[in-house]
Amino acid sequence: MRGNETLVLALPKGRILQQVVPMLARTGIEIEPEFDDENSRQLRFKTNIAGLDVIRVRNFDVATFVAFGAAHLGIAGNDVLMEFAYPEIYAPLDLKVGQCHMAVAGPPHLMATDEPTRWSHVRVATKYPEITKRYFAARGVQAECIKLHGAMELAPLLGLCKRIVDLVQTGSTLKANGLVEIERIADISSRLIVNRPALKTRPDEIGEWIRRFEEAVGHAA
């Protein structure tokens, strides 16, 4: 990375972005008006900070852009960080937004008839196959993962599998689809992430942004 190139901050699309934008304002970042246009096809945006641009990508892609150096900083859920485990990513700060948890869920009758400690093999629908495999493997259970990108709750209802691993916020989606939480895997929130090589080559610039985000989190507390 060249020392004079523009810093790029990767932001996630979707509901988390609504919580992130006020935090950006507290760090002093204002993004060009086009960013607020829901119909805009633009993906890269200027800010009021000279030498800082913002890109808007899918949550899972934030980590990839940062890991491979296309973006220097980003905001991503630790569910994404756990799934990919990129060694090139440093996550110095929990931003305390996007808070939810990851859980195993299934039909209510599993709670009454199934004993998790006796599992040896499970079939699970999930967007997080690596986390799921590691979680069950730590208990000596082999997990056969069916990767889905959405509508996870349909899998048990239509006989694709008995269990899912997904993010849970209020539990209302599980309840609406006749499912219940069986086990909690991890607490999830959004983190400030940094490309490690960029931190080494541009420590002052990136260190200053880490400091600004720390202050923004403190002010929100």
PDB file of C-alpha atoms in Angstrom:
ATOM      1  CA  MET A   1       0.000   0.000   0.000  1.00  0.00           C
ATOM      2  CA  ARG A   2       1.287   3.420  -0.910  1.00  0.00           C
ATOM      3  CA  GLY A   3       1.493   5.915   1.893  1.00  0.00           C
ATOM      4  CA  ASN A   4      -0.258   8.626  -0.131  1.00  0.00           C
ATOM      5  CA  GLU A   5      -3.249   6.583  -1.288  1.00  0.00           C
ATOM      6  CA  THR A   6      -6.710   7.387  -0.025  1.00  0.00           C
ATOM      7  CA  LEU A   7      -7.805   5.506   3.077  1.00  0.00           C
ATOM      8  CA  VAL A   8     -10.893   3.390   2.434  1.00  0.00           C
ATOM      9  CA  LEU A   9     -13.443   2.560   5.135  1.00  0.00           C
ATOM     10  CA  ALA A  10     -15.773  -0.361   4.308  1.00  0.00           C
ATOM     11  CA  LEU A  11     -19.298  -0.171   5.721  1.00  0.00           C
ATOM     12  CA  PRO A  12     -21.952  -2.914   5.780  1.00  0.00           C
ATOM     13  CA  LYS A  13     -25.251  -2.578   3.962  1.00  0.00           C
ATOM     14  CA  GLY A  14     -28.498  -3.254   5.787  1.00  0.00           C
ATOM     15  CA  ARG A  15     -29.921  -2.532   9.217  1.00  0.00           C
ATOM     16  CA  ILE A  16     -26.524  -2.244  10.950  1.00  0.00           C
ATOM     17  CA  LEU A  17     -25.690   0.749   8.764  1.00  0.00           C
ATOM     18  CA  GLN A  18     -28.502   2.729  10.427  1.00  0.00           C
ATOM     19  CA  GLN A  19     -26.727   2.307  13.769  1.00  0.00           C
ATOM     20  CA  VAL A  20     -23.286   2.958  12.319  1.00  0.00           C
ATOM     21  CA  VAL A  21     -23.995   6.291  10.607  1.00  0.00           C
ATOM     22  CA  PRO A  22     -24.573   8.239  13.870  1.00  0.00           C
ATOM     23  CA  MET A  23     -21.301   6.833  15.178  1.00  0.00           C
ATOM     24  CA  LEU A  24     -19.498   8.020  12.044  1.00  0.00           C
ATOM     25  CA  ALA A  25     -20.856  11.502  12.715  1.00  0.00           C
ATOM     26  CA  ARG A  26     -19.361  11.394  16.213  1.00  0.00           C
ATOM     27  CA  THR A  27     -15.958  10.597  14.698  1.00  0.00           C
ATOM     28  CA  GLY A  28     -16.306  13.641  12.428  1.00  0.00           C
ATOM     29  CA  ILE A  29     -17.074  11.743   9.218  1.00  0.00           C
ATOM     30  CA  GLU A  30     -19.740  13.152   6.915  1.00  0.00           C
ATOM     31  CA  ILE A  31     -20.435  11.216   3.725  1.00  0.00           C
ATOM     32  CA  GLU A  32     -21.502  12.850   0.461  1.00  0.00           C
ATOM     33  CA  PRO A  33     -25.318  13.166  -0.033  1.00  0.00           C
ATOM     34  CA  GLU A  34     -25.423  10.402  -2.648  1.00  0.00           C
ATOM     35  CA  PHE A  35     -24.803   7.931   0.175  1.00  0.00           C
ATOM     36  CA  ASP A  36     -28.317   8.560   1.552  1.00  0.00           C
ATOM     37  CA  ASP A  37     -30.042   7.922  -1.783  1.00  0.00           C
ATOM     38  CA  GLU A  38     -31.533   4.419  -1.506  1.00  0.00           C
ATOM     39  CA  ASN A  39     -31.906   4.240  -5.288  1.00  0.00           C
ATOM     40  CA  SER A  40     -28.288   5.134  -5.997  1.00  0.00           C
ATOM     41  CA  ARG A  41     -26.076   2.500  -7.638  1.00  0.00           C
ATOM     42  CA  GLN A  42     -22.935   4.235  -6.397  1.00  0.00           C
ATOM     43  CA  LEU A  43     -20.746   2.111  -4.109  1.00  0.00           C
ATOM     44  CA  ARG A  44     -17.805   4.401  -3.314  1.00  0.00           C
ATOM     45  CA  PHE A  45     -18.320   7.779  -1.695  1.00  0.00           C
ATOM     46  CA  LYS A  46     -16.295  10.831  -0.769  1.00  0.00           C
ATOM     47  CA  THR A  47     -16.321  12.206   2.756  1.00  0.00           C
ATOM     48  CA  ASN A  48     -15.602  15.595   4.310  1.00  0.00           C
ATOM     49  CA  ILE A  49     -12.207  14.206   5.385  1.00  0.00           C
ATOM     50  CA  ALA A  50      -9.471  14.687   2.798  1.00  0.00           C
ATOM     51  CA  GLY A  51      -7.953  11.328   1.939  1.00  0.00           C
ATOM     52  CA  LEU A  52     -10.823   9.200   3.311  1.00  0.00           C
ATOM     53  CA  ASP A  53     -13.420   7.440   1.147  1.00  0.00           C
ATOM     54  CA  VAL A  54     -16.232   5.091   2.167  1.00  0.00           C
ATOM     55  CA  ILE A  55     -17.463   1.997   0.362  1.00  0.00           C
ATOM     56  CA  ARG A  56     -20.765   0.228   1.031  1.00  0.00           C
ATOM     57  CA  VAL A  57     -20.765  -3.558   0.598  1.00  0.00           C
ATOM     58  CA  ARG A  58     -22.450  -6.664   1.993  1.00  0.00           C
ATOM     59  CA  ASN A  59     -21.665  -7.436   5.622  1.00  0.00           C
ATOM     60  CA  PHE A  60     -19.746 -10.605   4.747  1.00  0.00           C
ATOM     61  CA  ASP A  61     -17.729  -8.756   2.104  1.00  0.00           C
ATOM     62  CA  VAL A  62     -16.480  -6.062   4.487  1.00  0.00           C
ATOM     63  CA  ALA A  63     -14.048  -8.536   6.037  1.00  0.00           C
ATOM     64  CA  THR A  64     -12.832  -9.711   2.624  1.00  0.00           C
ATOM     65  CA  PHE A  65     -12.168  -6.177   1.373  1.00  0.00           C
ATOM     66  CA  VAL A  66     -10.205  -5.385   4.534  1.00  0.00           C
ATOM     67  CA  ALA A  67      -8.321  -8.701   4.684  1.00  0.00           C
ATOM     68  CA  PHE A  68      -7.043  -8.311   1.124  1.00  0.00           C
ATOM     69  CA  GLY A  69      -6.165  -4.638   1.519  1.00  0.00           C
ATOM     70  CA  ALA A  70      -8.785  -3.176  -0.824  1.00  0.00           C
ATOM     71  CA  ALA A  71     -10.083  -1.319   2.233  1.00  0.00           C
ATOM     72  CA  HIS A  72      -7.894  -0.202   5.121  1.00  0.00           C
ATOM     73  CA  LEU A  73     -10.607  -0.133   7.787  1.00  0.00           C
ATOM     74  CA  GLY A  74     -14.092  -1.542   8.085  1.00  0.00           C
ATOM     75  CA  ILE A  75     -17.023  -2.277  10.332  1.00  0.00           C
ATOM     76  CA  ALA A  76     -18.104  -5.911  10.541  1.00  0.00           C
ATOM     77  CA  GLY A  77     -19.901  -8.196  12.950  1.00  0.00           C
ATOM     78  CA  ASN A  78     -17.767 -10.623  14.888  1.00  0.00           C
ATOM     79  CA  ASP A  79     -19.940 -13.369  13.382  1.00  0.00           C
ATOM     80  CA  VAL A  80     -18.203 -12.595  10.075  1.00  0.00           C
ATOM     81  CA  LEU A  81     -14.789 -12.446  11.744  1.00  0.00           C
ATOM     82  CA  MET A  82     -15.384 -15.793  13.443  1.00  0.00           C
ATOM     83  CA  GLU A  83     -16.553 -17.408  10.201  1.00  0.00           C
ATOM     84  CA  PHE A  84     -13.582 -16.339   8.076  1.00  0.00           C
ATOM     85  CA  ALA A  85     -10.858 -15.955  10.728  1.00  0.00           C
ATOM     86  CA  TYR A  86      -8.666 -13.877   8.389  1.00  0.00           C
ATOM     87  CA  PRO A  87      -5.193 -13.481   9.959  1.00  0.00           C
ATOM     88  CA  GLU A  88      -4.764 -10.178   8.099  1.00  0.00           C
ATOM     89  CA  ILE A  89      -7.548  -8.567  10.138  1.00  0.00           C
ATOM     90  CA  TYR A  90      -7.027  -6.837  13.462  1.00  0.00           C
ATOM     91  CA  ALA A  91     -10.207  -6.003  15.401  1.00  0.00           C
ATOM     92  CA  PRO A  92      -9.213  -3.465  18.086  1.00  0.00           C
ATOM     93  CA  LEU A  93     -12.621  -2.187  19.108  1.00  0.00           C
ATOM     94  CA  ASP A  94     -16.133  -3.404  19.922  1.00  0.00           C
ATOM     95  CA  LEU A  95     -18.465  -0.665  18.678  1.00  0.00           C
ATOM     96  CA  LYS A  96     -21.398  -1.852  20.833  1.00  0.00           C
ATOM     97  CA  VAL A  97     -23.847  -1.753  17.898  1.00  0.00           C
ATOM     98  CA  GLY A  98     -25.580  -4.535  15.999  1.00  0.00           C
ATOM     99  CA  GLN A  99     -25.850  -6.522  19.206  1.00  0.00           C
ATOM    100  CA  CYS A 100     -27.483  -9.952  19.026  1.00  0.00           C
ATOM    101  CA  HIS A 101     -26.340 -13.531  19.531  1.00  0.00           C
ATOM    102  CA  MET A 102     -25.773 -16.703  17.546  1.00  0.00           C
ATOM    103  CA  ALA A 103     -27.741 -19.764  18.518  1.00  0.00           C
ATOM    104  CA  VAL A 104     -28.781 -23.290  17.638  1.00  0.00           C
ATOM    105  CA  ALA A 105     -32.533 -23.426  17.093  1.00  0.00           C
ATOM    106  CA  GLY A 106     -35.111 -26.004  16.107  1.00  0.00           C
ATOM    107  CA  PRO A 107     -38.702 -27.185  16.639  1.00  0.00           C
ATOM    108  CA  PRO A 108     -39.956 -27.131  20.248  1.00  0.00           C
ATOM    109  CA  HIS A 109     -40.256 -30.923  20.481  1.00  0.00           C
ATOM    110  CA  LEU A 110     -36.459 -31.173  20.260  1.00  0.00           C
ATOM    111  CA  MET A 111     -36.215 -29.394  23.603  1.00  0.00           C
ATOM    112  CA  ALA A 112     -38.342 -32.122  25.205  1.00  0.00           C
ATOM    113  CA  THR A 113     -36.999 -35.207  23.458  1.00  0.00           C
ATOM    114  CA  ASP A 114     -33.437 -34.375  22.405  1.00  0.00           C
ATOM    115  CA  GLU A 115     -30.397 -34.343  24.665  1.00  0.00           C
ATOM    116  CA  PRO A 116     -27.573 -32.216  23.178  1.00  0.00           C
ATOM    117  CA  THR A 117     -24.909 -34.033  25.222  1.00  0.00           C
ATOM    118  CA  ARG A 118     -25.749 -37.246  23.372  1.00  0.00           C
ATOM    119  CA  TRP A 119     -25.418 -35.858  19.866  1.00  0.00           C
ATOM    120  CA  SER A 120     -22.875 -37.598  17.610  1.00  0.00           C
ATOM    121  CA  HIS A 121     -23.986 -36.289  14.214  1.00  0.00           C
ATOM    122  CA  VAL A 122     -26.242 -33.374  13.352  1.00  0.00           C
ATOM    123  CA  ARG A 123     -27.458 -31.833  10.113  1.00  0.00           C
ATOM    124  CA  VAL A 124     -27.679 -28.062  10.356  1.00  0.00           C
ATOM    125  CA  ALA A 125     -28.781 -25.310   7.978  1.00  0.00           C
ATOM    126  CA  THR A 126     -26.703 -22.176   8.427  1.00  0.00           C
ATOM    127  CA  LYS A 127     -24.965 -19.224   6.830  1.00  0.00           C
ATOM    128  CA  TYR A 128     -22.022 -19.976   9.116  1.00  0.00           C
ATOM    129  CA  PRO A 129     -20.683 -23.469   8.283  1.00  0.00           C
ATOM    130  CA  GLU A 130     -17.189 -22.919   9.717  1.00  0.00           C
ATOM    131  CA  ILE A 131     -18.446 -21.605  13.067  1.00  0.00           C
ATOM    132  CA  THR A 132     -21.010 -24.393  13.208  1.00  0.00           C
ATOM    133  CA  LYS A 133     -18.500 -27.144  12.472  1.00  0.00           C
ATOM    134  CA  ARG A 134     -16.032 -25.812  15.035  1.00  0.00           C
ATOM    135  CA  TYR A 135     -18.719 -25.421  17.674  1.00  0.00           C
ATOM    136  CA  PHE A 136     -19.978 -28.969  17.362  1.00  0.00           C
ATOM    137  CA  ALA A 137     -16.514 -30.484  16.803  1.00  0.00           C
ATOM    138  CA  ALA A 138     -15.414 -29.056  20.170  1.00  0.00           C
ATOM    139  CA  ARG A 139     -18.074 -31.305  21.692  1.00  0.00           C
ATOM    140  CA  GLY A 140     -17.134 -34.334  19.631  1.00  0.00           C
ATOM    141  CA  VAL A 141     -20.112 -33.930  17.319  1.00  0.00           C
ATOM    142  CA  GLN A 142     -19.877 -34.099  13.524  1.00  0.00           C
ATOM    143  CA  ALA A 143     -21.938 -31.345  11.904  1.00  0.00           C
ATOM    144  CA  GLU A 144     -23.195 -31.736   8.351  1.00  0.00           C
ATOM    145  CA  CYS A 145     -23.813 -28.162   7.253  1.00  0.00           C
ATOM    146  CA  ILE A 146     -26.271 -27.101   4.587  1.00  0.00           C
ATOM    147  CA  LYS A 147     -25.334 -23.570   3.616  1.00  0.00           C
ATOM    148  CA  LEU A 148     -28.218 -21.151   3.126  1.00  0.00           C
ATOM    149  CA  HIS A 149     -28.014 -17.385   2.707  1.00  0.00           C
ATOM    150  CA  GLY A 150     -31.454 -16.582   4.116  1.00  0.00           C
ATOM    151  CA  ALA A 151     -34.865 -17.933   5.145  1.00  0.00           C
ATOM    152  CA  MET A 152     -33.077 -20.279   7.535  1.00  0.00           C
ATOM    153  CA  GLU A 153     -36.247 -20.901   9.521  1.00  0.00           C
ATOM    154  CA  LEU A 154     -37.828 -22.722   6.586  1.00  0.00           C
ATOM    155  CA  ALA A 155     -35.285 -25.546   6.699  1.00  0.00           C
ATOM    156  CA  PRO A 156     -36.779 -27.431   9.689  1.00  0.00           C
ATOM    157  CA  LEU A 157     -40.338 -26.666   8.584  1.00  0.00           C
ATOM    158  CA  LEU A 158     -39.770 -28.252   5.169  1.00  0.00           C
ATOM    159  CA  GLY A 159     -37.736 -31.214   6.410  1.00  0.00           C
ATOM    160  CA  LEU A 160     -34.358 -30.070   5.139  1.00  0.00           C
ATOM    161  CA  CYS A 161     -32.889 -30.545   8.615  1.00  0.00           C
ATOM    162  CA  LYS A 162     -33.945 -30.428  12.258  1.00  0.00           C
ATOM    163  CA  ARG A 163     -31.688 -27.605  13.420  1.00  0.00           C
ATOM    164  CA  ILE A 164     -30.389 -24.266  12.272  1.00  0.00           C
ATOM    165  CA  VAL A 165     -27.571 -21.984  13.438  1.00  0.00           C
ATOM    166  CA  ASP A 166     -28.384 -18.331  12.938  1.00  0.00           C
ATOM    167  CA  LEU A 167     -28.319 -14.887  14.507  1.00  0.00           C
ATOM    168  CA  VAL A 168     -31.069 -14.111  17.008  1.00  0.00           C
ATOM    169  CA  GLN A 169     -32.015 -10.611  18.092  1.00  0.00           C
ATOM    170  CA  THR A 170     -35.463 -10.691  19.679  1.00  0.00           C
ATOM    171  CA  GLY A 171     -36.450 -14.279  18.884  1.00  0.00           C
ATOM    172  CA  SER A 172     -39.615 -13.107  17.130  1.00  0.00           C
ATOM    173  CA  THR A 173     -38.638 -14.626  13.773  1.00  0.00           C
ATOM    174  CA  LEU A 174     -37.995 -17.993  15.399  1.00  0.00           C
ATOM    175  CA  LYS A 175     -41.316 -17.826  17.220  1.00  0.00           C
ATOM    176  CA  ALA A 176     -43.219 -16.807  14.086  1.00  0.00           C
ATOM    177  CA  ASN A 177     -41.896 -19.903  12.330  1.00  0.00           C
ATOM    178  CA  GLY A 178     -42.521 -22.346  15.150  1.00  0.00           C
ATOM    179  CA  LEU A 179     -38.906 -22.636  16.318  1.00  0.00           C
ATOM    180  CA  VAL A 180     -37.192 -22.162  19.664  1.00  0.00           C
ATOM    181  CA  GLU A 181     -33.650 -21.457  20.736  1.00  0.00           C
ATOM    182  CA  ILE A 182     -31.847 -24.607  21.886  1.00  0.00           C
ATOM    183  CA  GLU A 183     -28.323 -23.395  22.676  1.00  0.00           C
ATOM    184  CA  ARG A 184     -26.523 -20.073  22.648  1.00  0.00           C
ATOM    185  CA  ILE A 185     -23.195 -20.103  20.771  1.00  0.00           C
ATOM    186  CA  ALA A 186     -21.802 -16.569  21.012  1.00  0.00           C
ATOM    187  CA  ASP A 187     -22.684 -12.926  21.631  1.00  0.00           C
ATOM    188  CA  ILE A 188     -22.393 -10.820  18.482  1.00  0.00           C
ATOM    189  CA  SER A 189     -21.733  -7.132  17.901  1.00  0.00           C
ATOM    190  CA  SER A 190     -20.076  -4.968  15.269  1.00  0.00           C
ATOM    191  CA  ARG A 191     -16.335  -4.332  15.460  1.00  0.00           C
ATOM    192  CA  LEU A 192     -13.945  -1.818  13.978  1.00  0.00           C
ATOM    193  CA  ILE A 193     -11.526  -3.858  11.868  1.00  0.00           C
ATOM    194  CA  VAL A 194      -8.174  -2.909  10.382  1.00  0.00           C
ATOM    195  CA  ASN A 195      -5.901  -4.375   7.738  1.00  0.00           C
ATOM    196  CA  ARG A 196      -2.741  -5.417   9.612  1.00  0.00           C
ATOM    197  CA  PRO A 197      -0.243  -4.488   6.843  1.00  0.00           C
ATOM    198  CA  ALA A 198      -1.881  -1.046   6.571  1.00  0.00           C
ATOM    199  CA  LEU A 199      -1.566  -0.567  10.322  1.00  0.00           C
ATOM    200  CA  LYS A 200       2.158  -1.288  10.068  1.00  0.00           C
ATOM    201  CA  THR A 201       2.781   1.026   7.128  1.00  0.00           C
ATOM    202  CA  ARG A 202       0.422   3.840   8.173  1.00  0.00           C
ATOM    203  CA  PRO A 203       0.285   3.603  11.982  1.00  0.00           C
ATOM    204  CA  ASP A 204      -0.325   7.297  12.655  1.00  0.00           C
ATOM    205  CA  GLU A 205      -3.312   7.674  10.316  1.00  0.00           C
ATOM    206  CA  ILE A 206      -5.008   4.448  11.245  1.00  0.00           C
ATOM    207  CA  GLY A 207      -4.160   4.828  14.918  1.00  0.00           C
ATOM    208  CA  GLU A 208      -5.897   8.217  14.867  1.00  0.00           C
ATOM    209  CA  TRP A 209      -9.068   6.629  13.452  1.00  0.00           C
ATOM    210  CA  ILE A 210      -9.007   3.927  16.083  1.00  0.00           C
ATOM    211  CA  ARG A 211      -8.769   6.672  18.716  1.00  0.00           C
ATOM    212  CA  ARG A 212     -11.684   8.589  17.170  1.00  0.00           C
ATOM    213  CA  PHE A 213     -13.895   5.498  17.154  1.00  0.00           C
ATOM    214  CA  GLU A 214     -12.941   4.767  20.768  1.00  0.00           C
ATOM    215  CA  GLU A 215     -14.109   8.247  21.727  1.00  0.00           C
ATOM    216  CA  ALA A 216     -17.313   7.827  19.717  1.00  0.00           C
ATOM    217  CA  VAL A 217     -18.118   4.596  21.539  1.00  0.00           C
ATOM    218  CA  GLY A 218     -17.397   6.293  24.872  1.00  0.00           C
ATOM    219  CA  HIS A 219     -19.738   9.190  24.069  1.00  0.00           C
ATOM    220  CA  ALA A 220     -22.517   6.779  23.152  1.00  0.00           C
ATOM    221  CA  ALA A 221     -22.237   4.856  26.430  1.00  0.00           C
TER     222      ALA A 221
END
